[in-house]
Amino acid sequence: MSKLGDLGARLHRGEVGYDFIGNRKIWYGLSILITITAIVALAVRGLNMGIEFQGGAVFTTPKSEVSVSQAQEYAEEASGHDAIVQQLGNGSLRIQVGGLDTAQSDQVREELAKDLNVPEDKIAAELVGPSWGEQIATKAWTGLGIFMILVVIYLAIAFEWRMAVAALIALIHDLTITVGIYSLVGFEVTVGTVIGLLTILGYSLYDTVVVFDSLKEQTKDITKQTRFTYSELANRSINGTLVRSINTTVVALLPVAGLLFIGGGVLGAGMLNDISLSLFVGLAAGAYSSIFIATPLVADLKEREPSIKALKKRIMVKRAAAAAKGEPLDAADDLPGEAAVVGPRASRHGAQEHRG
Amino acid sequence: MAAPKKGRGAAGGQSRPGRALAFILIAMVALTGGMFWSGHTTPRLGIDLAGGTSITLKAKAEPGQESAVNETNMNTAVGIIERRVNGLGVSEAEVQTQGRENIMVNIPRGTNEKQAREQVGTTAQLYFRPVLTVADGAPPAAPSATPSGSASGTPSAKPSSSASGASVGEKSATPTATATTQGRAVSEALKAPSPTPTASSSTSAKPQATGTPQATPSADAATVALQQKFATLNCLDPKQRAAAGQGVKPTEPTVACGEDNPGVWAKYLLGPAEVEGKDVDDAKGQFDQQRGMWIVTMDFTDEGSKKFQSITGKLSQQADPQNRFAIVLDGQVVSAPSVRQTLSASAEISGNFNQESAQDLGNILSYGALPLTFETQSVDTVTAALGGDQLEAGLIAGAIGLALVIIYLVAYYRGLSLVAILSLGVSAVLTYVIMALLGPAIGFALNLPAVCGAIVAIGITADSFIVYFERIRDELREGRTLRPAVERAWPRARRTIMVSDFVSFLAAAVLFIVTVGKVQGFAFTLGLTTLLDIVVVFLFTKPIMTMLAKTKFFGNGHPWSGLDPKRLGAKPPLRRTRRATAPAAADPKEA
């Protein structure tokens, strides 16, 4: 742990710096690749929609003598539909029957109680009509849309439109990846998954906002100096907030991991598990995108701005002149009141790469 | 939440950290005291944790009547469903709208779930039925008629027995004008070609008794049963009252209760429905200026007018009580006005109305007329055992999550983690107390997604401390001593926390407003904990940091304080204040 602290110190002093912006094309490529994979997976494999979206019933029975395969037989006999039976951690059975409507499912529950020899009121039942999931999904999409519009407006006011756009792209990126992973692995999509996905909304942006906040601060008087390009300062912001980002992500993931572990370990499948799984995937994607996608995108957008472009040109000219004279770069410090910082020489290729 | 640009400087919380701490302490004590005083020391548990049944209904708009699904109708529907469910003897059942078109019904465990579902799912039924007999709400002391009815074994004996049943029912009603009139009214009312329950109409009864031996006994039995039911019905008992008119087809006669005046119940024997709720086009309670009284006016649809004309034509010729038609909503007689003349397209009901009762009846009539049917979306029955398991799993998960976060914080922030843990503790206490208080206050129920929301919130809350702590450490690395570092770090950390919490809160608020059901419970918890996070960071974490900065242990940067300048790699102390915005170090280089 203290190593991370050391890293924090070294990052802060600039002894260590990762060139996130310089290598952005790699990350963009990686993200585009993942996104395409996600979309293809979604198109080809689709999503494994839970009964909430198809209509059907989930019965949870108390611990009984009946085996899983036996229970499946009973359930299929009683309902006339395919049934999926899982044994849960505490010995109870989870019987999922698709295609039932809410009226039929009552009868199935009665018969199951008889077959499994347990009292009917000891069997929990979740009966879902086919349009319920659709309604939740529609509302979730509506919520997502409204949230995106509001958050873009807010970020555009609090920061600027470029950051809002970059944050939005990163958010869509996170959601796509999460959905793609669901499609690839074949995890079941339930209402819990939808809840988890929606939570990523706020959370994915949390890290992004932390980096943007630092970026905004660092670049406040950017045109008054000729030492750093926007991209370099952006990179510095990422590095400066790296420890913070790692810590917040780890701390956010820990409770979710607890949920995932307990949800899966004790109760088998269920709401706890569904929410935590999508959160876990989404949070990880969110942490990645805030560092590798959102901030580089801001830098890219920003570098198109005339004043920033001009600044970069001035810096390049200055650096070229300095290099010709063989002067050390730090002598060109023109920030008033800046305490002299003795750091390692800047490698120039990072800056030159941004020219494109 | 304020805009992040508020540059009030660091001085705000610096001078009097004790004041903020005292404030939050008083708030905590007051809230906790309030919790104990109100007696609600645990959060109300949702159906999925406590066990019970939760039913979600969606209003279906009929084509061309989309505007029928509106707030007023939804609220009326909630009222009607509530009456139905609570008629089952569940006083704790709660019915509430969710979003624009959903109604959620939560029935605690211990109720007949199946019956509840049947009650809840169906549309409000409004019928106009002719009144055959009226009696006091309470059953007669000695229902003498019933034994004779059941004793007679032959089908031919039944009409007479049912006749005696009818006479018992008429106890308080006006005696029948003539035998023939009564016979006609009843035979019309019963419609089916079954024997009329009057002795005088024996001619009509005979052929049937001999005609189809299979059908007649059952019809007779039904009539007898009905008479018997009417005789024994006790409208003073809420359960009987609710059960009385339930599950009867509109084409069959029935018994029902009605509240004539508040607290005064009457029971009715009613004929088959002649006009249905959907025949009513519009109805409203109005004040009649001329007569100086409240009345209810009704307009019928074209079809309804015809039906209404025919029934009022017949009824107006009858004597009381058979000239009355009962307005029956969900098996309960709302009103039973008498008919004086043949009416068609529109009608008015006058009687002992006040403004409220007139408008109520108007609403009920209009509502019955609206094509607002409900579709069962989901039924979630959770046994107490499963609910308990899930609550336990949620609590264990929360405890493990909290423990992991604390371990991480202690390992990484050492002594500083004390502040984080205390803040998390304050946050947890506030969350718990507020949840417990919100149960009785706004009907908040802690469900499984809400528990998830609370667990996820541990991370959000801890994030705020991390943002602040890292800021402080950055300031220390600049070479500042702890006290100025704590103050200088605050405005910037504050801004970051506000911006990111605002985004979290925005997500929660949008979700809460837009979505339904489980998603809403989750969003609510998330929003609540985000707000509390701000409260805790501002009123607790920051002030306590200010105070701790004065202590030797933290102030001198003890190796275990987590604020050791050497460990943090601080530079030598600065000669003067440097610009906040200046980049601090050299160019980044590739690692």
PDB file of N, CA and C in Angstrom, chain A residues 9 12-13 17 90 102 106 109-110 121-122 124-127 129 131-132 135 139 143 147 154 195 199 203 209 213 217 221 228 236 243 247-248 251 262 271-272 279 338 341 346 349, chain B residues 102 113-114 117 377-381 383 389 393 408 412-413 452 456 459-460 462-463 471 474 478 492 495-496 499 502 514 518 522 568-569 579 583-587 589-591:
ATOM      1  N   ALA A   9       3.461  10.248  -4.472  1.00  0.00           N
ATOM      2  CA  ALA A   9       4.444  11.308  -4.308  1.00  0.00           C
ATOM      3  C   ALA A   9       5.239  11.520  -5.584  1.00  0.00           C
ATOM      4  N   HIS A  12       3.206  13.102  -8.140  1.00  0.00           N
ATOM      5  CA  HIS A  12       2.986  14.499  -7.814  1.00  0.00           C
ATOM      6  C   HIS A  12       4.205  15.336  -8.207  1.00  0.00           C
ATOM      7  N   ARG A  13       5.375  14.780  -7.957  1.00  0.00           N
ATOM      8  CA  ARG A  13       6.599  15.507  -8.290  1.00  0.00           C
ATOM      9  C   ARG A  13       6.911  15.418  -9.775  1.00  0.00           C
ATOM     10  N   GLY A  17       5.569   9.586 -14.757  1.00  0.00           N
ATOM     11  CA  GLY A  17       4.449  10.100 -15.505  1.00  0.00           C
ATOM     12  C   GLY A  17       4.108   9.115 -16.595  1.00  0.00           C
ATOM     13  N   ASN A  90     -28.269 -22.169   0.512  1.00  0.00           N
ATOM     14  CA  ASN A  90     -28.850 -22.694   1.740  1.00  0.00           C
ATOM     15  C   ASN A  90     -29.699 -23.937   1.506  1.00  0.00           C
ATOM     16  N   THR A 102     -49.335 -14.498 -15.417  1.00  0.00           N
ATOM     17  CA  THR A 102     -49.469 -14.426 -13.967  1.00  0.00           C
ATOM     18  C   THR A 102     -50.608 -15.293 -13.437  1.00  0.00           C
ATOM     19  N   ASP A 106     -50.019 -19.284 -10.675  1.00  0.00           N
ATOM     20  CA  ASP A 106     -50.598 -19.658  -9.389  1.00  0.00           C
ATOM     21  C   ASP A 106     -50.783 -21.155  -9.270  1.00  0.00           C
ATOM     22  N   ARG A 109     -47.613 -23.046  -8.920  1.00  0.00           N
ATOM     23  CA  ARG A 109     -47.098 -22.952  -7.559  1.00  0.00           C
ATOM     24  C   ARG A 109     -47.786 -23.978  -6.661  1.00  0.00           C
ATOM     25  N   GLU A 110     -49.099 -24.091  -6.831  1.00  0.00           N
ATOM     26  CA  GLU A 110     -49.854 -25.067  -6.060  1.00  0.00           C
ATOM     27  C   GLU A 110     -49.339 -26.478  -6.303  1.00  0.00           C
ATOM     28  N   ASP A 121     -47.437 -21.860   1.146  1.00  0.00           N
ATOM     29  CA  ASP A 121     -47.031 -20.507   1.556  1.00  0.00           C
ATOM     30  C   ASP A 121     -45.546 -20.412   1.893  1.00  0.00           C
ATOM     31  N   LYS A 122     -44.849 -21.536   1.789  1.00  0.00           N
ATOM     32  CA  LYS A 122     -43.402 -21.492   2.009  1.00  0.00           C
ATOM     33  C   LYS A 122     -42.658 -21.300   0.675  1.00  0.00           C
ATOM     34  N   ALA A 124     -41.822 -19.031  -2.272  1.00  0.00           N
ATOM     35  CA  ALA A 124     -41.871 -17.645  -2.728  1.00  0.00           C
ATOM     36  C   ALA A 124     -42.053 -17.660  -4.241  1.00  0.00           C
ATOM     37  N   ALA A 125     -42.828 -16.738  -4.738  1.00  0.00           N
ATOM     38  CA  ALA A 125     -43.059 -16.722  -6.178  1.00  0.00           C
ATOM     39  C   ALA A 125     -42.927 -15.299  -6.710  1.00  0.00           C
ATOM     40  N   GLU A 126     -42.270 -15.206  -7.827  1.00  0.00           N
ATOM     41  CA  GLU A 126     -42.178 -13.924  -8.496  1.00  0.00           C
ATOM     42  C   GLU A 126     -42.803 -14.135  -9.864  1.00  0.00           C
ATOM     43  N   LEU A 127     -43.960 -13.568 -10.032  1.00  0.00           N
ATOM     44  CA  LEU A 127     -44.684 -13.781 -11.282  1.00  0.00           C
ATOM     45  C   LEU A 127     -44.631 -12.498 -12.087  1.00  0.00           C
ATOM     46  N   GLY A 129     -45.491 -10.517 -15.744  1.00  0.00           N
ATOM     47  CA  GLY A 129     -46.118 -10.457 -17.052  1.00  0.00           C
ATOM     48  C   GLY A 129     -45.081 -10.053 -18.088  1.00  0.00           C
ATOM     49  N   SER A 131     -44.867  -7.814 -20.243  1.00  0.00           N
ATOM     50  CA  SER A 131     -44.603  -6.414 -20.585  1.00  0.00           C
ATOM     51  C   SER A 131     -43.980  -5.633 -19.431  1.00  0.00           C
ATOM     52  N   TRP A 132     -43.835  -6.278 -18.302  1.00  0.00           N
ATOM     53  CA  TRP A 132     -43.297  -5.582 -17.131  1.00  0.00           C
ATOM     54  C   TRP A 132     -41.852  -5.141 -17.366  1.00  0.00           C
ATOM     55  N   GLN A 135     -41.581  -2.424 -19.729  1.00  0.00           N
ATOM     56  CA  GLN A 135     -41.935  -1.136 -19.140  1.00  0.00           C
ATOM     57  C   GLN A 135     -40.763  -0.581 -18.339  1.00  0.00           C
ATOM     58  N   LYS A 139     -38.650   2.765 -19.235  1.00  0.00           N
ATOM     59  CA  LYS A 139     -38.465   3.847 -18.267  1.00  0.00           C
ATOM     60  C   LYS A 139     -36.979   4.065 -18.012  1.00  0.00           C
ATOM     61  N   GLY A 143     -35.044   7.432 -18.537  1.00  0.00           N
ATOM     62  CA  GLY A 143     -34.219   8.006 -17.482  1.00  0.00           C
ATOM     63  C   GLY A 143     -32.805   8.266 -17.958  1.00  0.00           C
ATOM     64  N   PHE A 147     -31.139  11.872 -18.142  1.00  0.00           N
ATOM     65  CA  PHE A 147     -29.933  12.081 -17.353  1.00  0.00           C
ATOM     66  C   PHE A 147     -28.793  12.578 -18.234  1.00  0.00           C
ATOM     67  N   TYR A 154     -25.164  20.283 -17.517  1.00  0.00           N
ATOM     68  CA  TYR A 154     -24.476  20.644 -16.282  1.00  0.00           C
ATOM     69  C   TYR A 154     -22.961  20.728 -16.476  1.00  0.00           C
ATOM     70  N   ILE A 195     -30.841  -1.881 -12.892  1.00  0.00           N
ATOM     71  CA  ILE A 195     -30.531  -0.982 -11.781  1.00  0.00           C
ATOM     72  C   ILE A 195     -29.029  -0.729 -11.737  1.00  0.00           C
ATOM     73  N   THR A 199     -26.917   2.793 -12.260  1.00  0.00           N
ATOM     74  CA  THR A 199     -26.045   3.351 -11.227  1.00  0.00           C
ATOM     75  C   THR A 199     -24.709   3.760 -11.817  1.00  0.00           C
ATOM     76  N   TYR A 203     -21.871   6.942 -11.383  1.00  0.00           N
ATOM     77  CA  TYR A 203     -20.581   6.532 -10.876  1.00  0.00           C
ATOM     78  C   TYR A 203     -19.451   6.667 -11.888  1.00  0.00           C
ATOM     79  N   VAL A 209     -15.282  13.286 -13.554  1.00  0.00           N
ATOM     80  CA  VAL A 209     -15.429  14.644 -13.044  1.00  0.00           C
ATOM     81  C   VAL A 209     -14.220  15.039 -12.195  1.00  0.00           C
ATOM     82  N   ASP A 213     -11.994  18.171 -13.130  1.00  0.00           N
ATOM     83  CA  ASP A 213     -11.865  19.255 -12.172  1.00  0.00           C
ATOM     84  C   ASP A 213     -10.406  19.669 -12.052  1.00  0.00           C
ATOM     85  N   GLU A 217      -8.504  23.211 -13.449  1.00  0.00           N
ATOM     86  CA  GLU A 217      -7.642  23.998 -12.589  1.00  0.00           C
ATOM     87  C   GLU A 217      -6.270  24.196 -13.228  1.00  0.00           C
ATOM     88  N   ASP A 221      -4.937  29.207 -16.763  1.00  0.00           N
ATOM     89  CA  ASP A 221      -4.236  30.312 -17.427  1.00  0.00           C
ATOM     90  C   ASP A 221      -3.304  29.794 -18.511  1.00  0.00           C
ATOM     91  N   PHE A 228       3.823  24.512 -21.429  1.00  0.00           N
ATOM     92  CA  PHE A 228       3.149  23.231 -21.646  1.00  0.00           C
ATOM     93  C   PHE A 228       2.020  23.376 -22.650  1.00  0.00           C
ATOM     94  N   ARG A 236      -0.819  15.611 -17.312  1.00  0.00           N
ATOM     95  CA  ARG A 236      -0.416  15.854 -15.928  1.00  0.00           C
ATOM     96  C   ARG A 236      -1.610  15.719 -14.988  1.00  0.00           C
ATOM     97  N   VAL A 243      -3.725   8.480  -8.390  1.00  0.00           N
ATOM     98  CA  VAL A 243      -3.862   7.778  -7.111  1.00  0.00           C
ATOM     99  C   VAL A 243      -5.281   7.938  -6.584  1.00  0.00           C
ATOM    100  N   ASN A 247      -7.762   4.927  -5.917  1.00  0.00           N
ATOM    101  CA  ASN A 247      -8.350   4.743  -4.601  1.00  0.00           C
ATOM    102  C   ASN A 247      -9.872   4.761  -4.629  1.00  0.00           C
ATOM    103  N   THR A 248     -10.421   5.745  -5.331  1.00  0.00           N
ATOM    104  CA  THR A 248     -11.888   5.818  -5.358  1.00  0.00           C
ATOM    105  C   THR A 248     -12.467   4.595  -6.043  1.00  0.00           C
ATOM    106  N   VAL A 251     -12.122   1.602  -3.659  1.00  0.00           N
ATOM    107  CA  VAL A 251     -13.060   1.723  -2.548  1.00  0.00           C
ATOM    108  C   VAL A 251     -14.503   1.513  -3.015  1.00  0.00           C
ATOM    109  N   ILE A 262     -21.394 -12.175  -1.612  1.00  0.00           N
ATOM    110  CA  ILE A 262     -22.482 -12.639  -0.759  1.00  0.00           C
ATOM    111  C   ILE A 262     -23.700 -12.994  -1.601  1.00  0.00           C
ATOM    112  N   MET A 271     -31.458 -10.605  -6.861  1.00  0.00           N
ATOM    113  CA  MET A 271     -31.295  -9.175  -7.060  1.00  0.00           C
ATOM    114  C   MET A 271     -29.917  -8.663  -6.638  1.00  0.00           C
ATOM    115  N   LEU A 272     -29.438  -9.102  -5.469  1.00  0.00           N
ATOM    116  CA  LEU A 272     -28.135  -8.626  -4.983  1.00  0.00           C
ATOM    117  C   LEU A 272     -27.044  -8.928  -5.995  1.00  0.00           C
ATOM    118  N   LEU A 279     -22.729  -3.672 -11.746  1.00  0.00           N
ATOM    119  CA  LEU A 279     -21.971  -2.567 -11.162  1.00  0.00           C
ATOM    120  C   LEU A 279     -20.475  -2.816 -11.268  1.00  0.00           C
ATOM    121  N   GLU A 338       6.709  31.155  -9.820  1.00  0.00           N
ATOM    122  CA  GLU A 338       6.855  29.707  -9.773  1.00  0.00           C
ATOM    123  C   GLU A 338       8.180  29.338  -9.141  1.00  0.00           C
ATOM    124  N   VAL A 341      11.512  24.300 -10.193  1.00  0.00           N
ATOM    125  CA  VAL A 341      11.312  22.872 -10.003  1.00  0.00           C
ATOM    126  C   VAL A 341      12.370  22.142 -10.803  1.00  0.00           C
ATOM    127  N   ALA A 346      12.246  17.039 -20.056  1.00  0.00           N
ATOM    128  CA  ALA A 346      11.059  16.589 -20.775  1.00  0.00           C
ATOM    129  C   ALA A 346      11.486  15.835 -22.019  1.00  0.00           C
ATOM    130  N   HIS A 349       9.474  13.882 -27.595  1.00  0.00           N
ATOM    131  CA  HIS A 349       8.671  13.184 -28.605  1.00  0.00           C
ATOM    132  C   HIS A 349       7.193  13.156 -28.218  1.00  0.00           C
TER     133      HIS A 349
ATOM    134  N   ASN B 102     -48.779   3.283 -13.224  1.00  0.00           N
ATOM    135  CA  ASN B 102     -48.699   2.061 -12.439  1.00  0.00           C
ATOM    136  C   ASN B 102     -49.273   2.247 -11.045  1.00  0.00           C
ATOM    137  N   GLU B 113     -53.260 -14.296  -0.129  1.00  0.00           N
ATOM    138  CA  GLU B 113     -52.636 -13.631  -1.262  1.00  0.00           C
ATOM    139  C   GLU B 113     -53.432 -13.836  -2.547  1.00  0.00           C
ATOM    140  N   LYS B 114     -53.953 -15.029  -2.690  1.00  0.00           N
ATOM    141  CA  LYS B 114     -54.689 -15.346  -3.913  1.00  0.00           C
ATOM    142  C   LYS B 114     -55.945 -14.484  -4.036  1.00  0.00           C
ATOM    143  N   ARG B 117     -55.073 -10.990  -4.877  1.00  0.00           N
ATOM    144  CA  ARG B 117     -54.756 -10.795  -6.290  1.00  0.00           C
ATOM    145  C   ARG B 117     -56.005 -10.678  -7.131  1.00  0.00           C
ATOM    146  N   GLN B 377     -48.895  -6.653 -13.826  1.00  0.00           N
ATOM    147  CA  GLN B 377     -47.558  -6.669 -14.408  1.00  0.00           C
ATOM    148  C   GLN B 377     -46.662  -7.665 -13.708  1.00  0.00           C
ATOM    149  N   SER B 378     -46.706  -7.648 -12.410  1.00  0.00           N
ATOM    150  CA  SER B 378     -45.876  -8.595 -11.686  1.00  0.00           C
ATOM    151  C   SER B 378     -46.477  -8.847 -10.317  1.00  0.00           C
ATOM    152  N   VAL B 379     -46.300 -10.050  -9.870  1.00  0.00           N
ATOM    153  CA  VAL B 379     -46.743 -10.423  -8.536  1.00  0.00           C
ATOM    154  C   VAL B 379     -45.545 -11.054  -7.851  1.00  0.00           C
ATOM    155  N   ASP B 380     -45.172 -10.490  -6.761  1.00  0.00           N
ATOM    156  CA  ASP B 380     -43.977 -10.959  -6.082  1.00  0.00           C
ATOM    157  C   ASP B 380     -44.375 -11.438  -4.695  1.00  0.00           C
ATOM    158  N   THR B 381     -44.369 -12.740  -4.524  1.00  0.00           N
ATOM    159  CA  THR B 381     -44.705 -13.268  -3.209  1.00  0.00           C
ATOM    160  C   THR B 381     -43.433 -13.755  -2.548  1.00  0.00           C
ATOM    161  N   THR B 383     -41.735 -15.313   0.882  1.00  0.00           N
ATOM    162  CA  THR B 383     -42.003 -15.897   2.181  1.00  0.00           C
ATOM    163  C   THR B 383     -41.144 -15.208   3.220  1.00  0.00           C
ATOM    164  N   ASP B 389     -33.714 -14.249   4.843  1.00  0.00           N
ATOM    165  CA  ASP B 389     -32.423 -14.644   4.269  1.00  0.00           C
ATOM    166  C   ASP B 389     -31.817 -13.505   3.469  1.00  0.00           C
ATOM    167  N   ALA B 393     -28.438 -11.612   4.094  1.00  0.00           N
ATOM    168  CA  ALA B 393     -27.381 -11.571   3.074  1.00  0.00           C
ATOM    169  C   ALA B 393     -26.983 -10.131   2.771  1.00  0.00           C
ATOM    170  N   TYR B 408      -8.893  -1.207   3.780  1.00  0.00           N
ATOM    171  CA  TYR B 408      -8.146  -0.492   2.752  1.00  0.00           C
ATOM    172  C   TYR B 408      -7.760   0.903   3.229  1.00  0.00           C
ATOM    173  N   TYR B 412      -3.993   2.229   3.855  1.00  0.00           N
ATOM    174  CA  TYR B 412      -3.468   3.278   3.004  1.00  0.00           C
ATOM    175  C   TYR B 412      -3.320   4.602   3.736  1.00  0.00           C
ATOM    176  N   TYR B 413      -4.291   4.946   4.542  1.00  0.00           N
ATOM    177  CA  TYR B 413      -4.271   6.272   5.165  1.00  0.00           C
ATOM    178  C   TYR B 413      -3.859   6.259   6.628  1.00  0.00           C
ATOM    179  N   CYS B 452     -29.043  -2.494  -1.394  1.00  0.00           N
ATOM    180  CA  CYS B 452     -27.934  -2.422  -2.353  1.00  0.00           C
ATOM    181  C   CYS B 452     -27.463  -0.989  -2.508  1.00  0.00           C
ATOM    182  N   VAL B 456     -23.709   0.368  -1.879  1.00  0.00           N
ATOM    183  CA  VAL B 456     -22.941   1.062  -2.914  1.00  0.00           C
ATOM    184  C   VAL B 456     -22.552   2.458  -2.420  1.00  0.00           C
ATOM    185  N   GLY B 459     -19.152   3.242  -0.838  1.00  0.00           N
ATOM    186  CA  GLY B 459     -18.087   3.633  -1.753  1.00  0.00           C
ATOM    187  C   GLY B 459     -18.135   5.104  -2.099  1.00  0.00           C
ATOM    188  N   ILE B 460     -19.341   5.613  -2.379  1.00  0.00           N
ATOM    189  CA  ILE B 460     -19.484   7.024  -2.748  1.00  0.00           C
ATOM    190  C   ILE B 460     -19.030   7.920  -1.611  1.00  0.00           C
ATOM    191  N   ALA B 462     -17.017   7.163   0.876  1.00  0.00           N
ATOM    192  CA  ALA B 462     -15.575   7.053   1.072  1.00  0.00           C
ATOM    193  C   ALA B 462     -14.813   7.829  -0.007  1.00  0.00           C
ATOM    194  N   ASP B 463     -15.362   7.866  -1.199  1.00  0.00           N
ATOM    195  CA  ASP B 463     -14.729   8.611  -2.292  1.00  0.00           C
ATOM    196  C   ASP B 463     -14.498  10.072  -1.936  1.00  0.00           C
ATOM    197  N   ARG B 471      -6.006  15.617  -1.565  1.00  0.00           N
ATOM    198  CA  ARG B 471      -5.734  17.044  -1.702  1.00  0.00           C
ATOM    199  C   ARG B 471      -4.819  17.527  -0.578  1.00  0.00           C
ATOM    200  N   ASP B 474      -1.396  16.350  -1.184  1.00  0.00           N
ATOM    201  CA  ASP B 474      -0.749  17.141  -2.235  1.00  0.00           C
ATOM    202  C   ASP B 474      -0.196  18.441  -1.659  1.00  0.00           C
ATOM    203  N   GLU B 478       3.709  19.857  -1.204  1.00  0.00           N
ATOM    204  CA  GLU B 478       4.208  21.167  -1.615  1.00  0.00           C
ATOM    205  C   GLU B 478       5.095  21.766  -0.540  1.00  0.00           C
ATOM    206  N   ARG B 492     -10.751  23.361  -2.754  1.00  0.00           N
ATOM    207  CA  ARG B 492     -10.650  22.595  -4.009  1.00  0.00           C
ATOM    208  C   ARG B 492     -11.322  21.244  -3.892  1.00  0.00           C
ATOM    209  N   ARG B 495     -15.010  21.650  -4.003  1.00  0.00           N
ATOM    210  CA  ARG B 495     -15.576  21.820  -5.338  1.00  0.00           C
ATOM    211  C   ARG B 495     -15.688  20.479  -6.051  1.00  0.00           C
ATOM    212  N   THR B 496     -14.616  19.698  -5.989  1.00  0.00           N
ATOM    213  CA  THR B 496     -14.651  18.387  -6.644  1.00  0.00           C
ATOM    214  C   THR B 496     -15.763  17.520  -6.074  1.00  0.00           C
ATOM    215  N   VAL B 499     -19.198  18.763  -7.257  1.00  0.00           N
ATOM    216  CA  VAL B 499     -19.487  18.477  -8.663  1.00  0.00           C
ATOM    217  C   VAL B 499     -19.808  17.001  -8.847  1.00  0.00           C
ATOM    218  N   PHE B 502     -22.994  16.038  -7.163  1.00  0.00           N
ATOM    219  CA  PHE B 502     -24.138  16.561  -7.895  1.00  0.00           C
ATOM    220  C   PHE B 502     -24.507  15.628  -9.044  1.00  0.00           C
ATOM    221  N   VAL B 514     -38.374   9.088 -12.969  1.00  0.00           N
ATOM    222  CA  VAL B 514     -38.799   8.433 -14.199  1.00  0.00           C
ATOM    223  C   VAL B 514     -39.241   6.984 -13.980  1.00  0.00           C
ATOM    224  N   LYS B 518     -38.775  -1.348  -8.186  1.00  0.00           N
ATOM    225  CA  LYS B 518     -37.516  -1.606  -7.499  1.00  0.00           C
ATOM    226  C   LYS B 518     -36.463  -0.567  -7.830  1.00  0.00           C
ATOM    227  N   PHE B 522     -34.112   1.906  -5.156  1.00  0.00           N
ATOM    228  CA  PHE B 522     -32.664   2.014  -5.246  1.00  0.00           C
ATOM    229  C   PHE B 522     -32.254   3.468  -5.423  1.00  0.00           C
ATOM    230  N   LEU B 568       5.404  11.259   2.464  1.00  0.00           N
ATOM    231  CA  LEU B 568       4.685  11.794   1.313  1.00  0.00           C
ATOM    232  C   LEU B 568       5.640  12.403   0.300  1.00  0.00           C
ATOM    233  N   GLY B 569       6.896  12.470   0.687  1.00  0.00           N
ATOM    234  CA  GLY B 569       7.894  13.036  -0.232  1.00  0.00           C
ATOM    235  C   GLY B 569       7.731  14.519  -0.400  1.00  0.00           C
ATOM    236  N   ARG B 579       1.403  30.306  -6.581  1.00  0.00           N
ATOM    237  CA  ARG B 579       0.099  30.352  -7.256  1.00  0.00           C
ATOM    238  C   ARG B 579      -0.540  28.988  -7.296  1.00  0.00           C
ATOM    239  N   PRO B 583       1.328  24.862 -12.760  1.00  0.00           N
ATOM    240  CA  PRO B 583       1.728  23.465 -12.815  1.00  0.00           C
ATOM    241  C   PRO B 583       2.883  23.237 -11.853  1.00  0.00           C
ATOM    242  N   ALA B 584       2.850  22.123 -11.198  1.00  0.00           N
ATOM    243  CA  ALA B 584       3.749  21.956 -10.069  1.00  0.00           C
ATOM    244  C   ALA B 584       5.076  21.308 -10.434  1.00  0.00           C
ATOM    245  N   ALA B 585       5.076  20.533 -11.436  1.00  0.00           N
ATOM    246  CA  ALA B 585       6.306  19.794 -11.672  1.00  0.00           C
ATOM    247  C   ALA B 585       6.681  19.829 -13.141  1.00  0.00           C
ATOM    248  N   ALA B 586       7.683  19.084 -13.442  1.00  0.00           N
ATOM    249  CA  ALA B 586       8.197  19.091 -14.799  1.00  0.00           C
ATOM    250  C   ALA B 586       7.308  18.278 -15.730  1.00  0.00           C
ATOM    251  N   ASP B 587       7.717  18.238 -16.933  1.00  0.00           N
ATOM    252  CA  ASP B 587       6.960  17.507 -17.943  1.00  0.00           C
ATOM    253  C   ASP B 587       6.786  16.048 -17.567  1.00  0.00           C
ATOM    254  N   LYS B 589       6.943  12.276 -18.208  1.00  0.00           N
ATOM    255  CA  LYS B 589       7.727  11.452 -19.105  1.00  0.00           C
ATOM    256  C   LYS B 589       7.175  10.035 -19.062  1.00  0.00           C
ATOM    257  N   GLU B 590       7.548   9.337 -20.015  1.00  0.00           N
ATOM    258  CA  GLU B 590       7.010   7.987 -20.067  1.00  0.00           C
ATOM    259  C   GLU B 590       7.695   7.098 -19.053  1.00  0.00           C
ATOM    260  N   ALA B 591       6.904   6.287 -18.425  1.00  0.00           N
ATOM    261  CA  ALA B 591       7.473   5.407 -17.408  1.00  0.00           C
ATOM    262  C   ALA B 591       8.026   4.152 -18.059  1.00  0.00           C
TER     263      ALA B 591
END
